[in-house]
mmCIF file of C-alpha atoms in Angstrom:
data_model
loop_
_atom_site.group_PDB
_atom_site.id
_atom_site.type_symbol
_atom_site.label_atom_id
_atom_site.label_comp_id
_atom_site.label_asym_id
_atom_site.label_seq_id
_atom_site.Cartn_x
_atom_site.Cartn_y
_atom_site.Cartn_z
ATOM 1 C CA UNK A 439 -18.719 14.544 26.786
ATOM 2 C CA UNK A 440 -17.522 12.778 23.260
ATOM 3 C CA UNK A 441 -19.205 10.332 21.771
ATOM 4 C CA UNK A 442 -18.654 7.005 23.010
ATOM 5 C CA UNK A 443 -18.815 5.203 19.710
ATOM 6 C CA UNK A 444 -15.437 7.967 19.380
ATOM 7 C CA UNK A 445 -13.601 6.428 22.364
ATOM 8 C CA UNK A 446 -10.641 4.344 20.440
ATOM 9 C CA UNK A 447 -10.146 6.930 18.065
ATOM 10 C CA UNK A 448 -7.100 6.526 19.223
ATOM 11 C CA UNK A 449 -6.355 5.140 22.077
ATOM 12 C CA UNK A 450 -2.983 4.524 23.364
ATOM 13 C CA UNK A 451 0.010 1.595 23.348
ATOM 14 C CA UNK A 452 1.808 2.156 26.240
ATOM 15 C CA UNK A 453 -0.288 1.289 29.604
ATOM 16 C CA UNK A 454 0.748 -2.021 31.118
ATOM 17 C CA UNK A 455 4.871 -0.881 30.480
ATOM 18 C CA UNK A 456 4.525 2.511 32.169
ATOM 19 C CA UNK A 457 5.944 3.476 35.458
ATOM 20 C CA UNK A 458 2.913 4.136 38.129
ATOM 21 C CA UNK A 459 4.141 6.989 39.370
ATOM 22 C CA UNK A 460 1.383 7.640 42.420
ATOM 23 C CA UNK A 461 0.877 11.354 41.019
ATOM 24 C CA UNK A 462 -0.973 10.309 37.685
ATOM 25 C CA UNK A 463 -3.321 7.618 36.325
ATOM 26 C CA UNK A 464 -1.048 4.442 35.506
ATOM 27 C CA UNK A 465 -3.484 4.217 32.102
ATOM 28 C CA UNK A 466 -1.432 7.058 30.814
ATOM 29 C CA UNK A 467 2.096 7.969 30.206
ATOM 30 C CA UNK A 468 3.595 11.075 30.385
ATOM 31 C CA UNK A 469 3.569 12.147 26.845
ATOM 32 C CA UNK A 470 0.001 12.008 26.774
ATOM 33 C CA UNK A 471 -0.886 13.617 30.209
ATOM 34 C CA UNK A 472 1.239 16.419 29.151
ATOM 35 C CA UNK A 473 -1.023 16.467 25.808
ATOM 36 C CA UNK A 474 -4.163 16.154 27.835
ATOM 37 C CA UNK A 475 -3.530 18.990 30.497
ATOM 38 C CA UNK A 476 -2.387 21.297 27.208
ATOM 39 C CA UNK A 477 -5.926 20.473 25.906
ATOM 40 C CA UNK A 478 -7.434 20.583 29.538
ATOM 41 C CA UNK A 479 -9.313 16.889 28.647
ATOM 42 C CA UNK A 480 -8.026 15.024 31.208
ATOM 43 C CA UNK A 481 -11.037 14.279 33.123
ATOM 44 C CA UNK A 482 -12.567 13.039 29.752
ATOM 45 C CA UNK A 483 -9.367 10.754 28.927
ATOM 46 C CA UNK A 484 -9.974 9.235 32.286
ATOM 47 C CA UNK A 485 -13.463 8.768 31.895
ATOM 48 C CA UNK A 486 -12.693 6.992 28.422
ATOM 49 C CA UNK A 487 -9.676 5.487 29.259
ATOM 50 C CA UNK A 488 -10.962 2.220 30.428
ATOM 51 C CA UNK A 489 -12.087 1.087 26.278
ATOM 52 C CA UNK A 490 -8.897 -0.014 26.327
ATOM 53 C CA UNK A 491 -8.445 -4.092 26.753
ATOM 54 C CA UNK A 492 -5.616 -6.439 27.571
ATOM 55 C CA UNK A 493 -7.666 -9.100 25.577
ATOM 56 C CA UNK A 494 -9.681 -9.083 21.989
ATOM 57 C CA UNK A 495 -13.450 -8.679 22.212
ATOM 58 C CA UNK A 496 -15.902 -9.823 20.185
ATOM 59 C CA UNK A 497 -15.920 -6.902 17.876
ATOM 60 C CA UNK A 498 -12.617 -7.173 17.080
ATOM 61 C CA UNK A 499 -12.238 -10.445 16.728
ATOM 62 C CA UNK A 500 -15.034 -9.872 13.602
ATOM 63 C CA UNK A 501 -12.689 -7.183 12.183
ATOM 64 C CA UNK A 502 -9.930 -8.847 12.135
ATOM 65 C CA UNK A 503 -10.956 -11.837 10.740
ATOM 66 C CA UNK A 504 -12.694 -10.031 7.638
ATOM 67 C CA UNK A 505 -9.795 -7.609 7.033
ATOM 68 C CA UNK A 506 -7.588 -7.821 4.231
ATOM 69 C CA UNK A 507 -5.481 -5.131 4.830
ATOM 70 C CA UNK A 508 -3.435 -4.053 8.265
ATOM 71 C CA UNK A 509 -0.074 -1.749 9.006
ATOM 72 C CA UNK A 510 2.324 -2.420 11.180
ATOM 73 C CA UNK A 511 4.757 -0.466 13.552
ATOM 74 C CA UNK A 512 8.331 -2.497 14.177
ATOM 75 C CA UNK A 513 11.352 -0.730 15.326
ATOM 76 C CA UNK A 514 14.084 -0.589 12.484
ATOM 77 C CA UNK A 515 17.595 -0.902 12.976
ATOM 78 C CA UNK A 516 17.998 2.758 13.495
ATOM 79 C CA UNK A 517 15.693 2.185 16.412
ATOM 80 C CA UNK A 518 13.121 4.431 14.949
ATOM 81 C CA UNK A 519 9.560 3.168 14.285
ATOM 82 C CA UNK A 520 8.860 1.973 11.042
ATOM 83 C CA UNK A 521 5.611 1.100 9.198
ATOM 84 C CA UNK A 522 4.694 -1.972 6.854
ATOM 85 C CA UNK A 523 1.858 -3.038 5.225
ATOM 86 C CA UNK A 524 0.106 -6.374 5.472
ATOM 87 C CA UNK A 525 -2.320 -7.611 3.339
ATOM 88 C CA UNK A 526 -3.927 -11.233 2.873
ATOM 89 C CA UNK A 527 -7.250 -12.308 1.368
ATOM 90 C CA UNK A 528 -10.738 -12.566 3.601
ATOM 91 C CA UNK A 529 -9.674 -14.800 6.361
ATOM 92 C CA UNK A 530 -6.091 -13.999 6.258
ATOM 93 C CA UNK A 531 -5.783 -12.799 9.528
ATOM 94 C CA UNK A 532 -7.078 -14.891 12.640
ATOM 95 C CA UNK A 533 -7.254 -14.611 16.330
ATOM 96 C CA UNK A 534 -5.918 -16.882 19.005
ATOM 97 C CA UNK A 535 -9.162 -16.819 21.605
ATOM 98 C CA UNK A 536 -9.026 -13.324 23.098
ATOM 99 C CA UNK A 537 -5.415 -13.088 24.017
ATOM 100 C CA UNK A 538 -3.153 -13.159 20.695
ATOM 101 C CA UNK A 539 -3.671 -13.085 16.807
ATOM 102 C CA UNK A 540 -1.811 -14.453 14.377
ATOM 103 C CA UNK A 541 -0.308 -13.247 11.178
ATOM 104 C CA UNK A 542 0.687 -15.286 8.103
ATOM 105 C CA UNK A 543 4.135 -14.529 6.655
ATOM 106 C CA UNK A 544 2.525 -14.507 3.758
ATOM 107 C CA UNK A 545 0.910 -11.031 4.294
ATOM 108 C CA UNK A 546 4.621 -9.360 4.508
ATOM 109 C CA UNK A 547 6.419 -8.845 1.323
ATOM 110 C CA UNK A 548 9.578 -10.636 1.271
ATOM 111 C CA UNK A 549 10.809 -7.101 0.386
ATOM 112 C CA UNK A 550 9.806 -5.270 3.745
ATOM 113 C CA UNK A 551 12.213 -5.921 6.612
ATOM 114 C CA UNK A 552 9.401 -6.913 9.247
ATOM 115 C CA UNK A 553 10.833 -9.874 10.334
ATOM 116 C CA UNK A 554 14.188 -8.582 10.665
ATOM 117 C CA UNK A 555 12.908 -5.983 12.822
ATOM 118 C CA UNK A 556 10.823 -8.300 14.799
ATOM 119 C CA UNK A 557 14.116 -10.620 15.512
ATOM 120 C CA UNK A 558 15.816 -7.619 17.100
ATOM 121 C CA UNK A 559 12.239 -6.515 19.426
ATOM 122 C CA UNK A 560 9.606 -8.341 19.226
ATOM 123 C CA UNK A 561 7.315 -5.163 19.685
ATOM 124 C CA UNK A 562 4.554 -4.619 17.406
ATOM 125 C CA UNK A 563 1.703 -2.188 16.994
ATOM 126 C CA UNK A 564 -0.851 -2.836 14.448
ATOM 127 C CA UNK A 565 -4.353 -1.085 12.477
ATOM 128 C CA UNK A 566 -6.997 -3.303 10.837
ATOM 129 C CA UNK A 567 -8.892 -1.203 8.765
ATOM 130 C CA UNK A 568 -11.556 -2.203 6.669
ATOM 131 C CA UNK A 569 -12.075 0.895 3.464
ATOM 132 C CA UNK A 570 -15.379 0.505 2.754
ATOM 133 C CA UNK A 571 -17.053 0.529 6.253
ATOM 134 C CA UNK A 572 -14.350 2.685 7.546
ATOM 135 C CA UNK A 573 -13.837 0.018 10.849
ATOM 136 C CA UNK A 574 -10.928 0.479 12.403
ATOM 137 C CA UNK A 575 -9.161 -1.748 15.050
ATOM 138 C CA UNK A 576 -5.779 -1.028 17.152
ATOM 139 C CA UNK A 577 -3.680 -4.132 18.488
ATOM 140 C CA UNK A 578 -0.213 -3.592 20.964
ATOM 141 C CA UNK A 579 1.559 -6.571 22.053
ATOM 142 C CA UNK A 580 4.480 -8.889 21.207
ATOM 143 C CA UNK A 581 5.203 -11.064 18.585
ATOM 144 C CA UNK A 582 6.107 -14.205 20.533
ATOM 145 C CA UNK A 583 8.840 -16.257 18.132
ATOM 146 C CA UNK A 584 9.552 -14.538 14.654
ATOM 147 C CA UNK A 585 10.554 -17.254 12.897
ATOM 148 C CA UNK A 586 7.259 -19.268 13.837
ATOM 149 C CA UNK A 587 4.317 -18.724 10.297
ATOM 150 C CA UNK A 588 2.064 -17.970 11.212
ATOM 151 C CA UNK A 589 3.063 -14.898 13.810
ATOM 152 C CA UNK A 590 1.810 -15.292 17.154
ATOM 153 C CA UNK A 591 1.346 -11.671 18.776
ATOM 154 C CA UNK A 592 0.612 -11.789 22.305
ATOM 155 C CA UNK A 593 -2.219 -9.302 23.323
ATOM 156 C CA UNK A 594 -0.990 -6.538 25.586
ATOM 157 C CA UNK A 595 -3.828 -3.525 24.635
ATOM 158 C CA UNK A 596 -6.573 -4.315 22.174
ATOM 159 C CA UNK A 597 -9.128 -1.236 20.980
ATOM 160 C CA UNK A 598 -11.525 0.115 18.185
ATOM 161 C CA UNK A 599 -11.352 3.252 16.450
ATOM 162 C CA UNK A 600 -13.849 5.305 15.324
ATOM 163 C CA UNK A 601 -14.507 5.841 11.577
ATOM 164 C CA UNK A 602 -15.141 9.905 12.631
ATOM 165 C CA UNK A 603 -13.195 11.544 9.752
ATOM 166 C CA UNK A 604 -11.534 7.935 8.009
ATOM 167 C CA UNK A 605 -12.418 8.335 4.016
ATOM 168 C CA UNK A 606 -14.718 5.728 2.607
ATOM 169 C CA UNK A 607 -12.709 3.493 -0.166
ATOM 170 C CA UNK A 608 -13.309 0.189 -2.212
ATOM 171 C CA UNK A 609 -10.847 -2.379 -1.578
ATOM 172 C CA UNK A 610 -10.312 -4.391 -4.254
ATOM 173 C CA UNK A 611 -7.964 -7.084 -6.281
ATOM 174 C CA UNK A 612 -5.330 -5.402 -8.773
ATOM 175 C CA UNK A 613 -4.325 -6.775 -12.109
ATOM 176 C CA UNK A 614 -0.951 -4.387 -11.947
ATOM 177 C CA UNK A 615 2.086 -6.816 -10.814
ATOM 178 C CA UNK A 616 3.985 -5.717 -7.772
ATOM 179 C CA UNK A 617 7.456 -4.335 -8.592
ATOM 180 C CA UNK A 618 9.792 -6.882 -7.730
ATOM 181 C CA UNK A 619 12.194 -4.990 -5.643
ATOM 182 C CA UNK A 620 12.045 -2.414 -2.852
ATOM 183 C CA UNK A 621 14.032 0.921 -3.359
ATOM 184 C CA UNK A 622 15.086 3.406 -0.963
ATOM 185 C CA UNK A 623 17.100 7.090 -0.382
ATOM 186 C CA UNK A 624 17.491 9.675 1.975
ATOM 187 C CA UNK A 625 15.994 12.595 0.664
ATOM 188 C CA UNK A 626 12.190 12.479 -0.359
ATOM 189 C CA UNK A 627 11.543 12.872 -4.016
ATOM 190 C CA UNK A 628 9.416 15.614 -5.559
ATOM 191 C CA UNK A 629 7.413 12.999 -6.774
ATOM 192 C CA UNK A 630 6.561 10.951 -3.251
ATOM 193 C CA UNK A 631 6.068 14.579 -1.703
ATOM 194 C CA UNK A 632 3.517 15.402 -4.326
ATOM 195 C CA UNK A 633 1.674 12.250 -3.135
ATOM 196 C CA UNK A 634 1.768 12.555 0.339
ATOM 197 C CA UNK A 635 0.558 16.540 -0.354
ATOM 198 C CA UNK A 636 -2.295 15.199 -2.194
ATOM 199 C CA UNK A 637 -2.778 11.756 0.351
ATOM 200 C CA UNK A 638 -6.271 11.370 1.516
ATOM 201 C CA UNK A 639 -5.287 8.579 3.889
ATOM 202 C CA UNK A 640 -1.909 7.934 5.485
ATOM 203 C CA UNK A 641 -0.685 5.653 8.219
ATOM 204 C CA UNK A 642 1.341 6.722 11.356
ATOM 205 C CA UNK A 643 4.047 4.988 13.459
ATOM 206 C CA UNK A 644 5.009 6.299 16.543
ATOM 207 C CA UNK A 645 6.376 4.698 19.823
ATOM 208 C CA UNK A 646 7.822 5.442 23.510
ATOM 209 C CA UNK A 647 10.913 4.209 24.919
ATOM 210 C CA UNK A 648 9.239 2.965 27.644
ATOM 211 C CA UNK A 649 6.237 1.461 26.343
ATOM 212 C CA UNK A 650 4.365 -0.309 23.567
ATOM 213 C CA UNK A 651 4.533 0.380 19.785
ATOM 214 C CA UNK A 652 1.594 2.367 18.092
ATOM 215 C CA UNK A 653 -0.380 2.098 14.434
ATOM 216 C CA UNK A 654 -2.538 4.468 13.831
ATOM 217 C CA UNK A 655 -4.309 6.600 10.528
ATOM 218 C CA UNK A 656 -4.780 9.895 9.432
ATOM 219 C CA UNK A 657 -7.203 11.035 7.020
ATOM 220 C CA UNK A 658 -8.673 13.963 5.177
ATOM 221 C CA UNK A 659 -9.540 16.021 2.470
ATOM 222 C CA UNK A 660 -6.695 15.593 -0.175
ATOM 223 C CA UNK A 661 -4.313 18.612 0.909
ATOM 224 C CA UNK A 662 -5.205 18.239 4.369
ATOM 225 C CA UNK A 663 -0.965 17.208 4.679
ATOM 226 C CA UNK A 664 0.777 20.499 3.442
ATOM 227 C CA UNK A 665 4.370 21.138 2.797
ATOM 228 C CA UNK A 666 4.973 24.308 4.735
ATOM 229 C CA UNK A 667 8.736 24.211 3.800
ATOM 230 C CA UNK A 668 10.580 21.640 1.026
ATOM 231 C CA UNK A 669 10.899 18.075 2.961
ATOM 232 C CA UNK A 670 8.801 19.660 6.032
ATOM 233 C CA UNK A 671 5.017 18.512 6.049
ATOM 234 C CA UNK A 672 2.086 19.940 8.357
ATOM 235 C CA UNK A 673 -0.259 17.309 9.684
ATOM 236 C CA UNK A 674 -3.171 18.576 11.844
ATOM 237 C CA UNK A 675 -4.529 16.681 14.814
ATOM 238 C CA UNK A 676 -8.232 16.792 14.613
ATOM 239 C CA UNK A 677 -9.905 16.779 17.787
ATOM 240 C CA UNK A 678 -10.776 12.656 19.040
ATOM 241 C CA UNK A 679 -11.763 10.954 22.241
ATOM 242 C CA UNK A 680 -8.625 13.017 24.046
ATOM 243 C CA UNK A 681 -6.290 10.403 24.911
ATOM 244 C CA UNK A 682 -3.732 11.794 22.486
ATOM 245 C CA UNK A 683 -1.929 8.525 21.616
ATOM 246 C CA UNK A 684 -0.211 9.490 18.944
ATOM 247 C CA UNK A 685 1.241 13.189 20.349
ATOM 248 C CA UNK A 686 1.633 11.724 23.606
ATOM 249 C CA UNK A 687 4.287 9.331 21.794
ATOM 250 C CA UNK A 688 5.649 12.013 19.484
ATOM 251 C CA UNK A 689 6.519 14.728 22.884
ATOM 252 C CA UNK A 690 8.512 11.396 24.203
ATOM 253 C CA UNK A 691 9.865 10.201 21.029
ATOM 254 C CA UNK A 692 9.814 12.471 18.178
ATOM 255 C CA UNK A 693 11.067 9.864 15.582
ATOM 256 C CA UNK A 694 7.830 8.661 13.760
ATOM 257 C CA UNK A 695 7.005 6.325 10.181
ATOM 258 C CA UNK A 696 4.541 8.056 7.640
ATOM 259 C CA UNK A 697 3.171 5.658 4.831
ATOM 260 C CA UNK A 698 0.378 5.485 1.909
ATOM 261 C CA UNK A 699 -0.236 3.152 -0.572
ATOM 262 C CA UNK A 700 0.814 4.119 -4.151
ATOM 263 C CA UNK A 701 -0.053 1.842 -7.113
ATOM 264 C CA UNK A 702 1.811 -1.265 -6.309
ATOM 265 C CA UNK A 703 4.309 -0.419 -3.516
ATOM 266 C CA UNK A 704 3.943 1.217 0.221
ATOM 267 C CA UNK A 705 5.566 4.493 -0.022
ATOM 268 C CA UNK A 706 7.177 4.497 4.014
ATOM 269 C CA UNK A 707 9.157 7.803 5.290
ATOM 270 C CA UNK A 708 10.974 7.906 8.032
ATOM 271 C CA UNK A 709 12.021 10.919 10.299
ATOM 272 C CA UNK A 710 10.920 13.219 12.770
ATOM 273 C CA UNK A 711 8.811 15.749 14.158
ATOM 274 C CA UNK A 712 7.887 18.860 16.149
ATOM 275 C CA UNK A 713 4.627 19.136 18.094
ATOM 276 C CA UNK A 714 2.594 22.960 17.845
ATOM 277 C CA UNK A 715 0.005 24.032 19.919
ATOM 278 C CA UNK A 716 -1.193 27.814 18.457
ATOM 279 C CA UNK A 717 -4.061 29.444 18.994
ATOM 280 C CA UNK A 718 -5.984 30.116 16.090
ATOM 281 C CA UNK A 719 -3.752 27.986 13.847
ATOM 282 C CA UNK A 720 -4.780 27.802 10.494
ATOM 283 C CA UNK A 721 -5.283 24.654 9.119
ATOM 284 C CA UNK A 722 -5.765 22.637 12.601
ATOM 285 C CA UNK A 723 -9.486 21.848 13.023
ATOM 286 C CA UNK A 724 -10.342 24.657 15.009
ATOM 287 C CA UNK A 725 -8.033 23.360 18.411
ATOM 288 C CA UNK A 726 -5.068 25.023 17.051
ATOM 289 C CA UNK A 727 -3.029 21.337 17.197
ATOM 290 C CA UNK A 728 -0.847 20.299 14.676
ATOM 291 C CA UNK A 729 2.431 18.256 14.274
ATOM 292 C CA UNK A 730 5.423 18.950 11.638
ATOM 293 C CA UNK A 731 6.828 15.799 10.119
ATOM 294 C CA UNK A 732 10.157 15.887 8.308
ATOM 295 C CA UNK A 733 11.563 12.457 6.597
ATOM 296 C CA UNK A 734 15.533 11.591 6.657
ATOM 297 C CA UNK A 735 14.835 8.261 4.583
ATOM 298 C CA UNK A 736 11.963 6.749 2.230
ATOM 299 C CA UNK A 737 11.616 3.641 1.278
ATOM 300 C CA UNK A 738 9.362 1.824 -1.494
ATOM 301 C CA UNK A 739 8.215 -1.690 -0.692
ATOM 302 C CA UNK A 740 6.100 -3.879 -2.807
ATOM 303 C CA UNK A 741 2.673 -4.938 -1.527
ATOM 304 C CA UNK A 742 2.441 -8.412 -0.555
ATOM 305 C CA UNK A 743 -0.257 -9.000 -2.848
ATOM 306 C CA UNK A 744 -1.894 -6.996 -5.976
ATOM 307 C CA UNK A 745 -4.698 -4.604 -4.509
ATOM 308 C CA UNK A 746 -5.429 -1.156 -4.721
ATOM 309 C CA UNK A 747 -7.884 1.491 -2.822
ATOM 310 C CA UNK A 748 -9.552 3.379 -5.088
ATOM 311 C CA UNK A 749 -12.935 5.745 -4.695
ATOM 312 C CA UNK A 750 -13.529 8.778 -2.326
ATOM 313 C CA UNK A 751 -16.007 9.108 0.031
ATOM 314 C CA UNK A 752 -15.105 11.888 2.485
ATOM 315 C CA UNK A 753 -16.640 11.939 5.633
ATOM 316 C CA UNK A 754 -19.260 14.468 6.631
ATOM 317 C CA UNK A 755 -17.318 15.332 10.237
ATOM 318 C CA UNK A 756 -13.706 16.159 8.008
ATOM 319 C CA UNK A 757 -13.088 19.519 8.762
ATOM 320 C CA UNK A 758 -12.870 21.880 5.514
ATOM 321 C CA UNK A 759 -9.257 22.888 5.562
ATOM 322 C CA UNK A 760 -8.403 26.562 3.761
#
């Protein structure tokens, strides 16, 4: 059995939206069941399943108040997920009792196109994360007006994540000035696929058409992202608490948002991927599970406010990656 203190290491956005078909547990959708019965874990997703809450507990509530950083998942006009990248100072980000949160428009860059994504669905997935004690938290729901500042997001699943393999960093205050303007292509440049190659922590956006948005991180040794082919990049999927959130999504809806924070902008591809299973895969962990990510479009957006991670502090459960 996993570790309990392991159970939201990622645990999933799409529940309450999900057809109950009377064949299979109505906690998961069909993208993850598939996942689970590849990995033969269901019995241990539905023995962890229930960590997942239509309402914020008290640990959450703590994390989210103290964090001063957060990512988002919106759906872009493409109707592809897309990332951004809040940030506020201590006591930015509040809580409305146990059922919604709110979300100063301060915290978006007037660059990113958040709100404009927001007007179109008012979906939203979202990641606290605090760097230095690794604490993660997951939030699914619905922003209710996005016009209103602060954001109101309506609670639909609320979780924590374990800190398992999440690299230690120091948050801190930047004296660099954000860029003023965001810039965008199609093809990645050498330069942004040298950084993601050499990312220690990246952010992922995923979603299913029939369910909630998802937020969630990835993190590693630098190099634990390779580029097996030019614009192709090899992320494994270290074994968690087997509810397989984020390939459950990607086997429904392949399109996904990659991002990482670089100097004074949030570097934020967009494409899509292929899910592997292989036996003896190197590079995976040891479960031979890894997913192939290839970005159409990047886009450069600067932070809402000057900070910067900086520091490395691996964990001592990252797997060492030949």
């Amino acid at each position: 059995m996993l570790n309990i203190a392991c159970i939201a290491c990622r645990t999933k956005s799409n529940r309450g939206k999900m057809p109950r078909d009377s064949d299979r547990p109505a906690n998961f959708h069909s993208g993850e069941l598939t996942a689970q019965i590849r990995a033969g874990q269901t019995v241990e997703a539905e023995n962890l399943g229930p960590v997942v809450k239509p309402f914020l507990a008290e640990g959450g509530r703590s994390l989210i108040d103290s964090a001063r950083i957060a990512v988002a998942t919106t759906i872009g006009p493409t109707g592809a997920p897309v990332l951004s990248l809040l940030a506020v100072d201590a006591g930015g980000f509040g809580a409305l009792g146990s059922s919604g949160l709110t979300i100063p428009r301060v915290a978006v860059s007037p660059e990113d196109a958040l709100f404009d994504n927001l007007r179109r669905d008012r979906r939203i997935g979202l990641v606290y994360l605090d760097p230095h004690t690794r604490r993660r938290f997951r939030v699914n729901g619905e922003v209710v007006d996005s016009r209103t500042d602060p954001l109101e997001v309506s609670i639909l699943e609320a979780f924590p994540n374990c800190k398992k393999y999440l690299v230690r960093q120091q948050l801190t205050k930047s004296t660099k000035v954000p860029s003023k303007a965001a810039t965008h292509g199609r093809s990645i440049t050498r330069a942004d696929a040298a950084l993601l190659r050499q990312a220690s922590l990246v952010f992922v956006g995923t979603a299913n058409p029939q369910g909630q948005l998802d937020a969630a991180t990835r993190s590693g040794d630098p190099g634990f992202i390779r580029e097996v082919e030019p614009n192709t990049f090899e992320i494994p999927d270290f074994a968690g608490n087997a509810m397989y959130q984020t390939i459950g999504n990607l086997l429904l809806e392949p399109r996904a948002s990659i991002g990482f924070i670089a100097d004074d902008e949030f570097v934020v591809l967009t494409g899509s991927s292929t899910t592997h299973w292989e036996d003896g895969a190197e590079r995976s962990g040891g479960n031979g599970r890894f997913w192939r990510f290839t970005p159409s479009s990047w886009q450069r957006v600067p932070l809402p406010m000057p900070v910067e991670l900086s520091g490395y502090d691996r964990s001592r459960h990252t797997p060492v990656l030949d």
